[in-house]
Every structure is written in C-alpha cells, then in structure tokens.
Tab-separated table of C-alpha atoms and ligand atoms in Angstrom:
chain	number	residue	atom	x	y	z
A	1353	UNK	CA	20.462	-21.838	-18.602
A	1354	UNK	CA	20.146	-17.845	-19.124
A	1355	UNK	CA	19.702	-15.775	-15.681
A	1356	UNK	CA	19.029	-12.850	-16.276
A	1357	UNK	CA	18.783	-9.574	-13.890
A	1358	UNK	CA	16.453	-6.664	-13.468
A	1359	UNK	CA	17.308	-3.105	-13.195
A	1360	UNK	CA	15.195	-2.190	-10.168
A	1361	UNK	CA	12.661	0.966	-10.578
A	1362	UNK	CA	11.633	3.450	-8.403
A	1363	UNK	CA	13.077	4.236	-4.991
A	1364	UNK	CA	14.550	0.867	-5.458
A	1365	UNK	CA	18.417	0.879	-4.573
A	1366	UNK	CA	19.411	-2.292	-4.949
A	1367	UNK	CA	20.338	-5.297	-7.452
A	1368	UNK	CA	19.693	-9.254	-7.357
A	1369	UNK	CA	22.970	-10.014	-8.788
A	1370	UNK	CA	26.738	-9.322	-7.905
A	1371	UNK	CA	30.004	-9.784	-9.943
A	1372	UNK	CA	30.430	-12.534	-7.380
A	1373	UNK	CA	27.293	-14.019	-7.883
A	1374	UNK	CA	27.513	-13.929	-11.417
A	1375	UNK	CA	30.766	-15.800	-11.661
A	1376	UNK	CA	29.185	-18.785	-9.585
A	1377	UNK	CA	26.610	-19.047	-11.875
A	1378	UNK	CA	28.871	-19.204	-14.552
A	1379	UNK	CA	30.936	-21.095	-13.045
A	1380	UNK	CA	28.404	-23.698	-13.606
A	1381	UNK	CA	27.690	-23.323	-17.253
A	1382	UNK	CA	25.208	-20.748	-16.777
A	1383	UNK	CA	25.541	-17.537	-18.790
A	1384	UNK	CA	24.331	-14.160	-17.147
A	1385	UNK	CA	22.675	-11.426	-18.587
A	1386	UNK	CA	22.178	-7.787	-16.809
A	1387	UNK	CA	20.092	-5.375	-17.687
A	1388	UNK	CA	21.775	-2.082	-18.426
A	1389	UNK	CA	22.744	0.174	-15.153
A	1390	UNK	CA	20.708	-2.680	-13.264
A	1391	UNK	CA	24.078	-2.202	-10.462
A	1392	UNK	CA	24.160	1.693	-10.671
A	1393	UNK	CA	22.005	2.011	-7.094
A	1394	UNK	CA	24.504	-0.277	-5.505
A	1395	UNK	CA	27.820	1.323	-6.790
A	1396	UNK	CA	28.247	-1.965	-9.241
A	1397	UNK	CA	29.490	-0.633	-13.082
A	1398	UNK	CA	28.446	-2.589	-16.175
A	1399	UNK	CA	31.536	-3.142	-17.119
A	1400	UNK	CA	32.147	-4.987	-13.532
A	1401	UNK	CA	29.202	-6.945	-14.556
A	1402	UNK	CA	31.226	-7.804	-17.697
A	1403	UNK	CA	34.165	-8.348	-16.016
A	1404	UNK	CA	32.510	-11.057	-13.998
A	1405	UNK	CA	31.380	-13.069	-17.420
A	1406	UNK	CA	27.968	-11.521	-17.970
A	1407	UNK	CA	26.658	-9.377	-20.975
A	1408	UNK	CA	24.762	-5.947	-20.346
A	1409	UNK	CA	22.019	-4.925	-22.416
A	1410	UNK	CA	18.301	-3.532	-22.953
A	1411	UNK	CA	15.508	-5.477	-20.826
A	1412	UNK	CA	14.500	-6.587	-24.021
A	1413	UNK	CA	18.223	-8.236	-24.556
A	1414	UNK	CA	18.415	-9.888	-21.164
A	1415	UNK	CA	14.805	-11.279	-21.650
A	1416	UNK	CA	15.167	-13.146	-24.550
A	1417	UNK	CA	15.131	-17.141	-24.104
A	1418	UNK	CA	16.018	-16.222	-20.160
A	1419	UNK	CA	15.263	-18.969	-17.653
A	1420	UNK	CA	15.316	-17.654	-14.496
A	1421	UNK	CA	14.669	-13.856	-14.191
A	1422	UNK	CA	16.508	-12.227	-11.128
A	1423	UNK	CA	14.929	-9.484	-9.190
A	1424	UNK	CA	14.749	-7.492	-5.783
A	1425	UNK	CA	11.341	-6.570	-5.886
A	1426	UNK	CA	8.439	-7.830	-8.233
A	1427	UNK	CA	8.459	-5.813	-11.427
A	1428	UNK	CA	5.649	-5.085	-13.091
A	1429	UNK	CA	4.710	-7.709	-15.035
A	1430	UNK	CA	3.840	-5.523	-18.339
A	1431	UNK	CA	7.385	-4.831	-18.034
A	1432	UNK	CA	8.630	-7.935	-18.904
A	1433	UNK	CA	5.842	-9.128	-21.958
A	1434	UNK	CA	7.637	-11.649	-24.314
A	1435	UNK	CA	9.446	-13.691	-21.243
A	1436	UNK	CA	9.566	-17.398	-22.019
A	1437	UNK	CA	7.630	-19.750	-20.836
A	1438	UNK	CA	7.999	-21.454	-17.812
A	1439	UNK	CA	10.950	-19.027	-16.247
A	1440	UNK	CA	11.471	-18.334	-13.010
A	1441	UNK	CA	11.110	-15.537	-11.250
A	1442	UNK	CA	12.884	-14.823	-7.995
A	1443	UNK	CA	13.316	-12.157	-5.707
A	1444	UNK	CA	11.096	-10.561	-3.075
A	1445	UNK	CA	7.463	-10.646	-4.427
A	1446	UNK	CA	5.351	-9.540	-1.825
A	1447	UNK	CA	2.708	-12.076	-2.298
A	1448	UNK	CA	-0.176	-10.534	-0.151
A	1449	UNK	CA	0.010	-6.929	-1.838
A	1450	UNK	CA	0.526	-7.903	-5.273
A	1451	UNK	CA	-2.249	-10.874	-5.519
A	1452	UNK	CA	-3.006	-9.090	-8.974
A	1453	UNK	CA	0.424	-8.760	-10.121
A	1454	UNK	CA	1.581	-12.455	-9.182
A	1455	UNK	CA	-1.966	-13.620	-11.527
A	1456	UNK	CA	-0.832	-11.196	-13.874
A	1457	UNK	CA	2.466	-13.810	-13.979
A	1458	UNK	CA	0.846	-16.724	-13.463
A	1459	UNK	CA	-1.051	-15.948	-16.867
A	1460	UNK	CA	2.626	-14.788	-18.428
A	1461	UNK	CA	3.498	-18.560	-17.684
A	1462	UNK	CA	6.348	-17.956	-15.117
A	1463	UNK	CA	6.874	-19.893	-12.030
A	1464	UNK	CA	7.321	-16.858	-9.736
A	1465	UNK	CA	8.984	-18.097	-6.359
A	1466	UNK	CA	8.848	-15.361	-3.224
A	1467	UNK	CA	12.197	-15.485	-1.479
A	1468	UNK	CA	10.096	-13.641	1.431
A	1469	UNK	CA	8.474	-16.788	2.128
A	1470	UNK	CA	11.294	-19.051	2.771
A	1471	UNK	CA	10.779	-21.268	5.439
A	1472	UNK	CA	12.937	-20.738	8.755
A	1473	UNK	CA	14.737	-24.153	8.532
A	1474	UNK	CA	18.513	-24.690	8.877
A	1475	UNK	CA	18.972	-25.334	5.629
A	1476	UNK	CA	17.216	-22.333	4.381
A	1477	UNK	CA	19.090	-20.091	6.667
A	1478	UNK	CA	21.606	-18.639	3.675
A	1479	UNK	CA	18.628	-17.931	1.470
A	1480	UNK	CA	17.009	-15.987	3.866
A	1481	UNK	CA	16.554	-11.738	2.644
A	1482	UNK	CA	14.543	-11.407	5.819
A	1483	UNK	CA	17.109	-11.777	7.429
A	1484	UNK	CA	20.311	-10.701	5.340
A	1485	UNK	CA	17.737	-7.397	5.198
A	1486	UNK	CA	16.819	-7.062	8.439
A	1487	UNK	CA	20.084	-7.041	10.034
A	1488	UNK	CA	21.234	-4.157	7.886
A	1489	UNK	CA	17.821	-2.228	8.810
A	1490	UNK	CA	18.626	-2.912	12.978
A	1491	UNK	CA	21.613	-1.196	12.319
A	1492	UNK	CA	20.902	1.665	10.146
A	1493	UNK	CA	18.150	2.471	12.388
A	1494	UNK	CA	20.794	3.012	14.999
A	1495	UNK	CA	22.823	5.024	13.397
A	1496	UNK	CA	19.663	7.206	11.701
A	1497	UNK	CA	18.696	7.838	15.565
A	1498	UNK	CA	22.456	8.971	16.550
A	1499	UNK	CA	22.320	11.143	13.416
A	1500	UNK	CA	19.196	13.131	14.439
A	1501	UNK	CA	19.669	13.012	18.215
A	1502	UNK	CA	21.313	15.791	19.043
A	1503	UNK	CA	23.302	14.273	21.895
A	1504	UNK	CA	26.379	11.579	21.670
A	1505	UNK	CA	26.168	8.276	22.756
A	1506	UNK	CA	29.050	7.468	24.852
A	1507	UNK	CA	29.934	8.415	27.932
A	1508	UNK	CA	32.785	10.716	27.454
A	1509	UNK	CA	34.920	12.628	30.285
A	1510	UNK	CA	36.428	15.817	29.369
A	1511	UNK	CA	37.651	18.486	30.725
A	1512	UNK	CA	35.153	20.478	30.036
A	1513	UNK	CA	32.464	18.285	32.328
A	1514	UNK	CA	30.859	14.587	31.786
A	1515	UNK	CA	28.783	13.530	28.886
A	1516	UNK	CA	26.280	11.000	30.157
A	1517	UNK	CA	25.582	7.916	28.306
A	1518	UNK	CA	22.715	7.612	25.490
A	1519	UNK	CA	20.127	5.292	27.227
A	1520	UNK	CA	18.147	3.228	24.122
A	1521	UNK	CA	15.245	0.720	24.559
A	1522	UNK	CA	14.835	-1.773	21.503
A	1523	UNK	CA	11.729	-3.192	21.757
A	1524	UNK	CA	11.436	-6.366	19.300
A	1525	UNK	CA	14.253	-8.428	19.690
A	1526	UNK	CA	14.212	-10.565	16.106
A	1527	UNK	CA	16.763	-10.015	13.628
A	1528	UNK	CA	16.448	-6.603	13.268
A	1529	UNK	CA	16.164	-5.483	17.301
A	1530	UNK	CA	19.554	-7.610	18.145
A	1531	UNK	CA	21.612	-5.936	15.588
A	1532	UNK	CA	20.263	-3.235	16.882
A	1533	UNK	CA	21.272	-3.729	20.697
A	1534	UNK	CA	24.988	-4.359	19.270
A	1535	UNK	CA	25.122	-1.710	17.288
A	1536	UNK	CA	23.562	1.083	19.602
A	1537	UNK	CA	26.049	-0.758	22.673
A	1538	UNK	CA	29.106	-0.358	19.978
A	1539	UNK	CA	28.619	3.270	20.220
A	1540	UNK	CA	28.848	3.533	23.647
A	1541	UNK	CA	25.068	3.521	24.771
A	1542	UNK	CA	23.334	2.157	27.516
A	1543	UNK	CA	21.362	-0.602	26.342
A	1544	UNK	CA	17.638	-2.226	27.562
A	1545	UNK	CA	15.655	-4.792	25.515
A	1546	UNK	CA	12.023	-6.496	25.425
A	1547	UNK	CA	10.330	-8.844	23.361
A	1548	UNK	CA	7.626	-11.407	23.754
A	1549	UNK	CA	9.436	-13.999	23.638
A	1550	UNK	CA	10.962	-15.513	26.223
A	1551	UNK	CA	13.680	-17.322	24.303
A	1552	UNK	CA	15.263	-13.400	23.472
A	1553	UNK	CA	15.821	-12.800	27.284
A	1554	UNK	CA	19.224	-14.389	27.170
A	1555	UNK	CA	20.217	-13.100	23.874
A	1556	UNK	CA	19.755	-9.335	25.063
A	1557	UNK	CA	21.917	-10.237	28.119
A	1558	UNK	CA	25.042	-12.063	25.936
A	1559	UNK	CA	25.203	-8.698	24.272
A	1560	UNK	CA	25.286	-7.102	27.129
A	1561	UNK	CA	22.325	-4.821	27.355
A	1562	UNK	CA	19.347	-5.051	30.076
A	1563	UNK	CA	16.145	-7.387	29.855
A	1564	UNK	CA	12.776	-5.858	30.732
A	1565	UNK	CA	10.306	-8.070	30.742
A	1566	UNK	CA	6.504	-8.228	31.324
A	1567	UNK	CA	6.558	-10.413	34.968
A	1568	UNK	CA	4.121	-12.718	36.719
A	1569	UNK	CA	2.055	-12.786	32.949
A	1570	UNK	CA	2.902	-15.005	30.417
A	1571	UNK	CA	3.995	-13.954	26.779
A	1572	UNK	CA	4.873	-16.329	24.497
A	1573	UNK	CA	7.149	-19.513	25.957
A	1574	UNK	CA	10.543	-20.047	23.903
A	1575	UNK	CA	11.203	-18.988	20.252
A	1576	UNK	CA	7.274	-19.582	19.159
A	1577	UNK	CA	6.279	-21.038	16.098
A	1578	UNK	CA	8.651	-20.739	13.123
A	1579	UNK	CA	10.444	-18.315	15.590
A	1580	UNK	CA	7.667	-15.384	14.827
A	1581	UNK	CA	5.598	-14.347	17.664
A	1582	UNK	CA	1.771	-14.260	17.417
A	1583	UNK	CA	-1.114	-11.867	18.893
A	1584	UNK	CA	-0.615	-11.923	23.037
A	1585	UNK	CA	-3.312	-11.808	25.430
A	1586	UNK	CA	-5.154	-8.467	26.711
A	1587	UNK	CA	-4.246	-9.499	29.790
A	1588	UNK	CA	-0.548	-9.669	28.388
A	1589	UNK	CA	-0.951	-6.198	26.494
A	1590	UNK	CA	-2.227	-4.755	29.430
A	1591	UNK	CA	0.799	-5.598	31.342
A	1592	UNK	CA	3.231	-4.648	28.605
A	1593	UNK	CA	1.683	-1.286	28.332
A	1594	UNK	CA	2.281	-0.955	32.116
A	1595	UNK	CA	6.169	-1.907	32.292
A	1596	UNK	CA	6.590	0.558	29.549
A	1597	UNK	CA	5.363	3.831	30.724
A	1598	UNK	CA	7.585	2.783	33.885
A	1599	UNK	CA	10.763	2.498	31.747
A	1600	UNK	CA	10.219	4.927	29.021
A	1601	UNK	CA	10.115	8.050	30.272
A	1602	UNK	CA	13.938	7.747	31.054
A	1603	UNK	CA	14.770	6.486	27.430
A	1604	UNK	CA	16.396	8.667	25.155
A	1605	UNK	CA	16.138	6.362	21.968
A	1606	UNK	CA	13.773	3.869	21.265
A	1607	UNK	CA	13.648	1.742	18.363
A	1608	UNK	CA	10.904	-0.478	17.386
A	1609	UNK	CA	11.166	-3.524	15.688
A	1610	UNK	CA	7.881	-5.835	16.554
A	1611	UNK	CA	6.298	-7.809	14.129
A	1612	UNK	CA	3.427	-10.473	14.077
A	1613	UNK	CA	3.590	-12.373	10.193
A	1614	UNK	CA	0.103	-11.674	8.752
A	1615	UNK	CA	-1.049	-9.566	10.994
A	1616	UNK	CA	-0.678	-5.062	11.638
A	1617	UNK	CA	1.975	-4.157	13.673
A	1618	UNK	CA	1.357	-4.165	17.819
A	1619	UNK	CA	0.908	-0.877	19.195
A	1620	UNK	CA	3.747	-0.797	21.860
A	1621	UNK	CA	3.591	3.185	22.340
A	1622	UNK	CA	0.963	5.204	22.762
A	1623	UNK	CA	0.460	8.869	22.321
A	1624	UNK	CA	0.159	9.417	26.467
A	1625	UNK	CA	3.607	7.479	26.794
A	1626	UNK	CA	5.159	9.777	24.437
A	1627	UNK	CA	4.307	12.472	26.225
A	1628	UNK	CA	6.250	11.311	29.208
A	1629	UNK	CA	9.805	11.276	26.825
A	1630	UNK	CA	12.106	13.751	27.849
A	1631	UNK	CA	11.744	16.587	24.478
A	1632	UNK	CA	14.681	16.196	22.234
A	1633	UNK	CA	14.667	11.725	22.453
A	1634	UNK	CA	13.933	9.858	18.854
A	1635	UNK	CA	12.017	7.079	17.975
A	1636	UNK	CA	12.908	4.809	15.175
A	1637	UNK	CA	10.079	2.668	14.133
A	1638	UNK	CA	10.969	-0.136	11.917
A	1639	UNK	CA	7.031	-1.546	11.366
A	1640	UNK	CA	5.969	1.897	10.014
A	1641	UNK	CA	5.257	-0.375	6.787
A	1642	UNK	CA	3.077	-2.639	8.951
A	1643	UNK	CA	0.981	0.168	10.992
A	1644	UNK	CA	3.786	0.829	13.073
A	1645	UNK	CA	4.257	0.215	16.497
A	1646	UNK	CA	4.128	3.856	18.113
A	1647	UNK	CA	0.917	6.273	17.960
A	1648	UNK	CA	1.483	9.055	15.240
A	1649	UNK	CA	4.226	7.072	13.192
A	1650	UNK	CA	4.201	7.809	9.298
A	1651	UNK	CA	5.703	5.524	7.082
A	1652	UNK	CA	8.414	7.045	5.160
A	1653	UNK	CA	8.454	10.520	7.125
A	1654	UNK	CA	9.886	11.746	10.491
A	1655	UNK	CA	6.951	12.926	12.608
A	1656	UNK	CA	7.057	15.741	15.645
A	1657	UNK	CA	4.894	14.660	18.703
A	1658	UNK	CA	5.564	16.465	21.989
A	1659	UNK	CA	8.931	16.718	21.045
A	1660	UNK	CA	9.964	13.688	20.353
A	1661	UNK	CA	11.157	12.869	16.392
A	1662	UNK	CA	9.069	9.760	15.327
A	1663	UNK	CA	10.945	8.200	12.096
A	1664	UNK	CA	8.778	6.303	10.408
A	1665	UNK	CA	11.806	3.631	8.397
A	1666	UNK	CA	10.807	2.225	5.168
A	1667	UNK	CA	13.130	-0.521	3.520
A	1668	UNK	CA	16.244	0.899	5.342
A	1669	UNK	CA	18.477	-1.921	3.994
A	1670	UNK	CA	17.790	0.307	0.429
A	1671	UNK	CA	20.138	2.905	2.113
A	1672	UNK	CA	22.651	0.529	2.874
A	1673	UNK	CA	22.528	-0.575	-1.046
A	1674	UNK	CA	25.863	-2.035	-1.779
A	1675	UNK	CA	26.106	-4.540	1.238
A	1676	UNK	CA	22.472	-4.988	1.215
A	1677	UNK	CA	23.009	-6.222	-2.654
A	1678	UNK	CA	25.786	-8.343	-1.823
A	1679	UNK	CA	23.367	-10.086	0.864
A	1680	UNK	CA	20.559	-10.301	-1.111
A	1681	UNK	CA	22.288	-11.855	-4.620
A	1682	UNK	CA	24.197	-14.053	-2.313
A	1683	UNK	CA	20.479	-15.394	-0.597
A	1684	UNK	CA	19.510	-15.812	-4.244
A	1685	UNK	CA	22.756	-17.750	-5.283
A	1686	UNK	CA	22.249	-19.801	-2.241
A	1687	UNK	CA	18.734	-20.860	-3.150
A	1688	UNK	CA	19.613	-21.147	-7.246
A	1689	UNK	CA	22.910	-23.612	-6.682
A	1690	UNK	CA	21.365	-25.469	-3.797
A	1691	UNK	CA	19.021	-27.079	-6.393
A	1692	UNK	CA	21.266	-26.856	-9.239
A	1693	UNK	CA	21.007	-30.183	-11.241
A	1694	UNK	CA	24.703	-30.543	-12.701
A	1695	UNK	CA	23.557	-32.602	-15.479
A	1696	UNK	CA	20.290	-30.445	-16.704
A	1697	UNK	CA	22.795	-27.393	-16.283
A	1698	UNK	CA	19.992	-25.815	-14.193
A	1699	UNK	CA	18.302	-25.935	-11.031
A	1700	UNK	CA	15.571	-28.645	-9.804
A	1701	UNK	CA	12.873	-27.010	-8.015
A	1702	UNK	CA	10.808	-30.560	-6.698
A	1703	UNK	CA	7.581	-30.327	-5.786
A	1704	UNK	CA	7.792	-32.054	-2.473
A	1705	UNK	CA	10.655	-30.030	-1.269
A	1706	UNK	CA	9.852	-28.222	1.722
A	1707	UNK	CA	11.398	-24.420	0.697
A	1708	UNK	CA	9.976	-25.293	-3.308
A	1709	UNK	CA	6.609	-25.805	-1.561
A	1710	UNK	CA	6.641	-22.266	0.519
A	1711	UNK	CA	8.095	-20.253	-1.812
A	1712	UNK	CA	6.344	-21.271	-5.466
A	1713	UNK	CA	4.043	-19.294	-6.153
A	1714	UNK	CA	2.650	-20.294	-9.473
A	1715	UNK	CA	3.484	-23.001	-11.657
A	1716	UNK	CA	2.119	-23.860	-15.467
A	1717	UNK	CA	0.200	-20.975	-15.836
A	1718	UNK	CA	-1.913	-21.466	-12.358
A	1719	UNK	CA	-1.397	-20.089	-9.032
A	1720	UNK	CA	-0.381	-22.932	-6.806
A	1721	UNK	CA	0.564	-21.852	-3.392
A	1722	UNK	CA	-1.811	-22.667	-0.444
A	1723	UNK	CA	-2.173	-19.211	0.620
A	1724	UNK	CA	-2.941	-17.546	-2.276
A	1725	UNK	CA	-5.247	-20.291	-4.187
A	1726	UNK	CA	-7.640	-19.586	-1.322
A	1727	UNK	CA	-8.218	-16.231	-2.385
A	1728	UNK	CA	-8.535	-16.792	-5.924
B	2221	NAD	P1	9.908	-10.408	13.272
B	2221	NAD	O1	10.502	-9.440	12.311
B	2221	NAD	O2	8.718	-11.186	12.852
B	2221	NAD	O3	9.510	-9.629	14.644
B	2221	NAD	C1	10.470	-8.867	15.327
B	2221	NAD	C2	10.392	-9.161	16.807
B	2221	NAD	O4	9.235	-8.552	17.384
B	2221	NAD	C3	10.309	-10.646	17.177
B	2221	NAD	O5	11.375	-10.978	18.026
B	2221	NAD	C4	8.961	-10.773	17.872
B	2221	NAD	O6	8.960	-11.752	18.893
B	2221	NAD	C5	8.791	-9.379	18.442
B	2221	NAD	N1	7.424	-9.019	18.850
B	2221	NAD	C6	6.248	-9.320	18.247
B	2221	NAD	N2	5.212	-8.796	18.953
B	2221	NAD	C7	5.752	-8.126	20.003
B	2221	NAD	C8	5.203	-7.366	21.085
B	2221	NAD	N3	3.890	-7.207	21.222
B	2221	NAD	N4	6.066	-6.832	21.987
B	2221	NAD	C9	7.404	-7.000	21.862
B	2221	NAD	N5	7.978	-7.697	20.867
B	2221	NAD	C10	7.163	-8.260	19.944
B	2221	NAD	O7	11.033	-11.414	13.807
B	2221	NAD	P2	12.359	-11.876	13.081
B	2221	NAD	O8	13.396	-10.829	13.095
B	2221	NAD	O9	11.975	-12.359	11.756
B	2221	NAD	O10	12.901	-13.057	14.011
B	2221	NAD	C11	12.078	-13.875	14.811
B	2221	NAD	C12	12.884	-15.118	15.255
B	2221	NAD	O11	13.137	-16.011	14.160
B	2221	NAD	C13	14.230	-14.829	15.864
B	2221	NAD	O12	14.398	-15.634	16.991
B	2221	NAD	C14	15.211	-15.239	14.804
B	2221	NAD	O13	16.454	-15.632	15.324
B	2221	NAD	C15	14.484	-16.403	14.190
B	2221	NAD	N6	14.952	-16.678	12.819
B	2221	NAD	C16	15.279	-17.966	12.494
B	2221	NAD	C17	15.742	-18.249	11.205
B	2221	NAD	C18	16.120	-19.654	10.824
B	2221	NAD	O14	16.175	-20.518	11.673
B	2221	NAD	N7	16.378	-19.911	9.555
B	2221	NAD	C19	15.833	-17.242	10.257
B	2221	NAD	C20	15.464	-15.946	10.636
B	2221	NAD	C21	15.033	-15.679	11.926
C-alpha cells in the first residue's frame, strides 16, 4: 500500500498528513510518500516528513503506483493525470460544488471518498473534519473579534476606573458556537447563547453563559435529525427575529455560526437590527460561505455597516494551520486504520458499511453515491 499526500494549492494552509500520521501508517506496512513542501503551510519540514519514514518528492514521484491519495481539499483532477487505477482519494471534496470535478475522477478511475460526508455516528466521531474544523473556527472567530474590537473583554478594576465586561451573543450553538461560548467566557466576557435546538439549552448553561430562547413557539425538539437543524417555521422566524432585536442592541460581539445542511444560511440579522448595535461592536459571521447569516456580510472581507465591523470568516481553521493539520490527518488516519485489513496490508472499504456508503463517492469508473447519481 502507497499513501501518498498532496501539497495543497492556493490559499490552502494546511496538509492531510502529519509525521505522526505517517508513522501509523507505516507502522502497518504502509510506505508514505509526500509531495515536496506539501507541510510548509502548517510549519511541518520535509525532512520531518522523512524523519517520520516517508519519502518527499515531485507530484509526479508520490503518484506513481499510489493507492490511496491524501488530500485537504479536492485537487484538480488534471493535476493528478497518470494516478492508478482504482486509488482512493480522501480528504474534503466538496461534493455539491465540484459535481464536474468528482466526474472528472470518476472517469480517472479513482474511488474518491468525501470525509465531509461522514455520517454523525459514534463510531465515526474521530473521523469527523467537521468537527475537528469547526472547533478551531469557534475559537478563532473569538479571538479575530477581540483583535478588532477595540475594547477588552474582562472586567478589570484599576485604579484608574472599571473596565466593564465584553457582552457576546453566539448564535448557533453546534460545534463551532460552543467552542465559541468557552472561548469568548475564557477571556473574561459575558456570555449569551441561542440555537434552534432545544437540546443546546443545557449545553450553553454547563459552560456557563446565558440561554435566550424563542418562548411559547416551538423550534426544533432535541438534537434533530443527524444532530443538524432544518428550515423552522415563519411563525418560528418571526419570533426569533423578535427576541433578537430585544437582546442585540446591548451586545457588543456577536458571532454567527447557524447552519441548515443543503440549504443557504438563515438570515438571523437584519440590516434594521444592526442599526440598533452600539457603533464600535463586531460581528463574526462564520456562514459567510453559505449566504451568511447577517444582512451585508461578504465572504472573505470585513464589511462597515452603521458602524459595526461585519467579518465575513472563510475556512478559519486555515489560519490555525498547524493544529488544524494535526486534526485533520488524524480524522483521516482514523478513517484509513479503522478499515485496515492486516492481511491485504490495506484498508477494506465494504460496500454495506454505513460511513463506506456516505462517504464513496465513485467507484469503478461510475459515480455511485445516492446524492450525486441523481443529478447525473
Ligand atoms: P451546523 O454547523 O450544521 O449548524 C450550527 C448550529 O446552527 C447548529 O447548532 C444548528 O442547530 C444551528 N442553527 C441552524 N439554524 C438556526 C437558526 N435559524 N437559528 C439559530 N441557530 C440555528 O451544526 P454542527 O456544528 O455540525 O453540530 C450540530 C449538532 O451535531 C451538535 O449537537 C453536535 O454536537 C452534533 N454532532 C454530532 C456528531 C457525532 O455524533 N458524531 C459529530 C458532530 C456534531
């Protein structure tokens, strides 16, 4: 078994592979292969990678008679002509963009498998970049809103007079929004939380920040299906919209994390609630990507709206590159040796398995997952 790993292009940061990675594959007969400066973005030398057992070299070198390719997100797939037969390829595809690019491997003969899509079972929980990523992004966006606020956080009392606490709102309360709360009440803030669902009410209050909830109209009961949340009522939105004029207009920081799989972002703020925030307050919103869930966000810039600095986060885990890497490889690992076959000297991918069947995107030359065959 060959595995080899990407350098990443672009804006991209960060790397599918560790040194600790690549000894546990190794470690079971494997042999490694990284392309050259593939760890450069994540402060990871070649020579670490060598250290660790694997050879460096020219995509070219890494490709040759590899069967499992390694990546963070899905390269082009000119990049990688000559790849054998029948490899995998593994790393965060992104499926529903990239319907021409994942053909485009189908027809190269990979199996391309879309970490992204790995079911939310127990089992699966270690292979999960979702989360391993957005945990990282919850609290970068944090710390990217203390950096451009121009107040502290804590309360402090000095001689020179009293320092008030930071007041933040995180509205989205999934991975991302309860890293968030912990890392926003680490520094000191005062913390208030909402979500949908109802399961997150306790979850704000063990870390010791302030429920607000929509009352007397029901969002969505418990954790919801597969633990996302889906499209509330009008009725519901209505309400939502309400409770938040009343309670933002006294936030300093709010930070968005809300999410509905498959669907654009919701709109939680709107342009006339912005208006009410005291000049001077930021706004870090983590669906920018997906539409965003304030009026006026822009993905990948900071917009000014009646004061208040809108940052419109893309892929902050990328900015958090060396422990994001370290997450990431170790998801992949995870997945990789949980179906390793000690006698092929491989993994096993069955087709009945239950994370084989969400993640596999094409197989044989075909595309063979459920949601993508149906828009072929
Ligand atoms: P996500 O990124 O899809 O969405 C972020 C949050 O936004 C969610 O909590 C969602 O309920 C909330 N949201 C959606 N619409 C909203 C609205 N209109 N107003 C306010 N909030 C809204 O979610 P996520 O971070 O992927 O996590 C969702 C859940 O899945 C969590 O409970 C998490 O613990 C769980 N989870 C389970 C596993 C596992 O069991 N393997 C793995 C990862 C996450």
């Amino acid at each position: 078994m060959k595995i080899a790993v990407l350098k990443e292009g672009g804006a991209e940061t960060r790397v599918a592979a560790i040194p600790e990675t690549v000894k546990k594959f190794i470690g079971l007969g494997a042999s490694v292969a990284v392309e050259r400066g593939a760890g450069a973005g994540a402060s990871i030398s070649d020579s670490e990678f060598e250290e660790a057992g694997a050879s460096t070299g020219t995509r070219a070198d890494i490709l040759k008679d590899a069967d499992a390719i390694l990546c963070v997100l899905g390269p082009d797939p000119a990049s990688f002509n000559g790849a054998k037969k029948g490899a995998l390829l593994v790393g965060a595809l992104d499926p529903v963009k990239r319907g021409a690019d994942i053909a485009a491997y189908a027809a190269q003969g990979l199996e391309a498998l879309a970490m992204e899509w790995m079911p939310r079972i127990t089992r699966a929980q270690s292979m999960d970049i979702l989360s391993s990523q957005s945990n990282l992004a919850g609290y970068k966006a944090v710390v990217d809103a203390a950096a451009t606020y121009g107040r502290a956080f804590p309360m402090m009392m000095t001689a020179a007079g009293t320092i008030s606490p930071t007041k933040v709102f995180v509205m989205g309360v999934g991975v991302a929004g309860l890293q968030a709360i912990a890392t926003a009440r680490r520094l000191g803030a005062q913390v208030s939380a909402t979500d949908v669902r109802s399961a997150t009410k306790e979850q704000i209050q063990s870390l010791g920040a302030k429920p607000i909830f929509v009352e007397g109209v029901t969002g969505i009961e418990g954790e919801g299906t597969g633990g996302y949340a889906s499209e509330t009522t009008a009725e519901y939105q209505a309400a939502q919209s309400e409770l938040v004029s009343g309670h933002i207009a006294k936030q300093d920081i709010v930070i968005t994390t809300a999410l509905i799989p498959g669907r654009p972002a919701p709109r939680l703020i709107s342009d006339a609630q912005l208006a009410t925030m005291r000049p001077g307050s930021v706004i870090v919103d983590l669906a920018a990507e997906a539409g965003g869930n304030v009026e006026g966000c822009v993905a990948g810039e900071t917009a000014a709206k009646h004061g208040v600095a809108i940052i419109g986060a893309v892929q902050l885990a990328r900015t958090l590159a060396a422990d994001a890497s370290a997450l990431f490889a170790r998801n992949l690992a995870n997945f990789l040796l949980a179906f390793w076959d000690k006698d092929q000297g491989a993994p096993v991918l069955p087709d009945d398995d239950e994370i084989v069947a969400a993640i596999r995107l094409t197989k044989g030359g075909k595309i063979v997952h459920e949601r993508l065959a149906a828009t072929q």
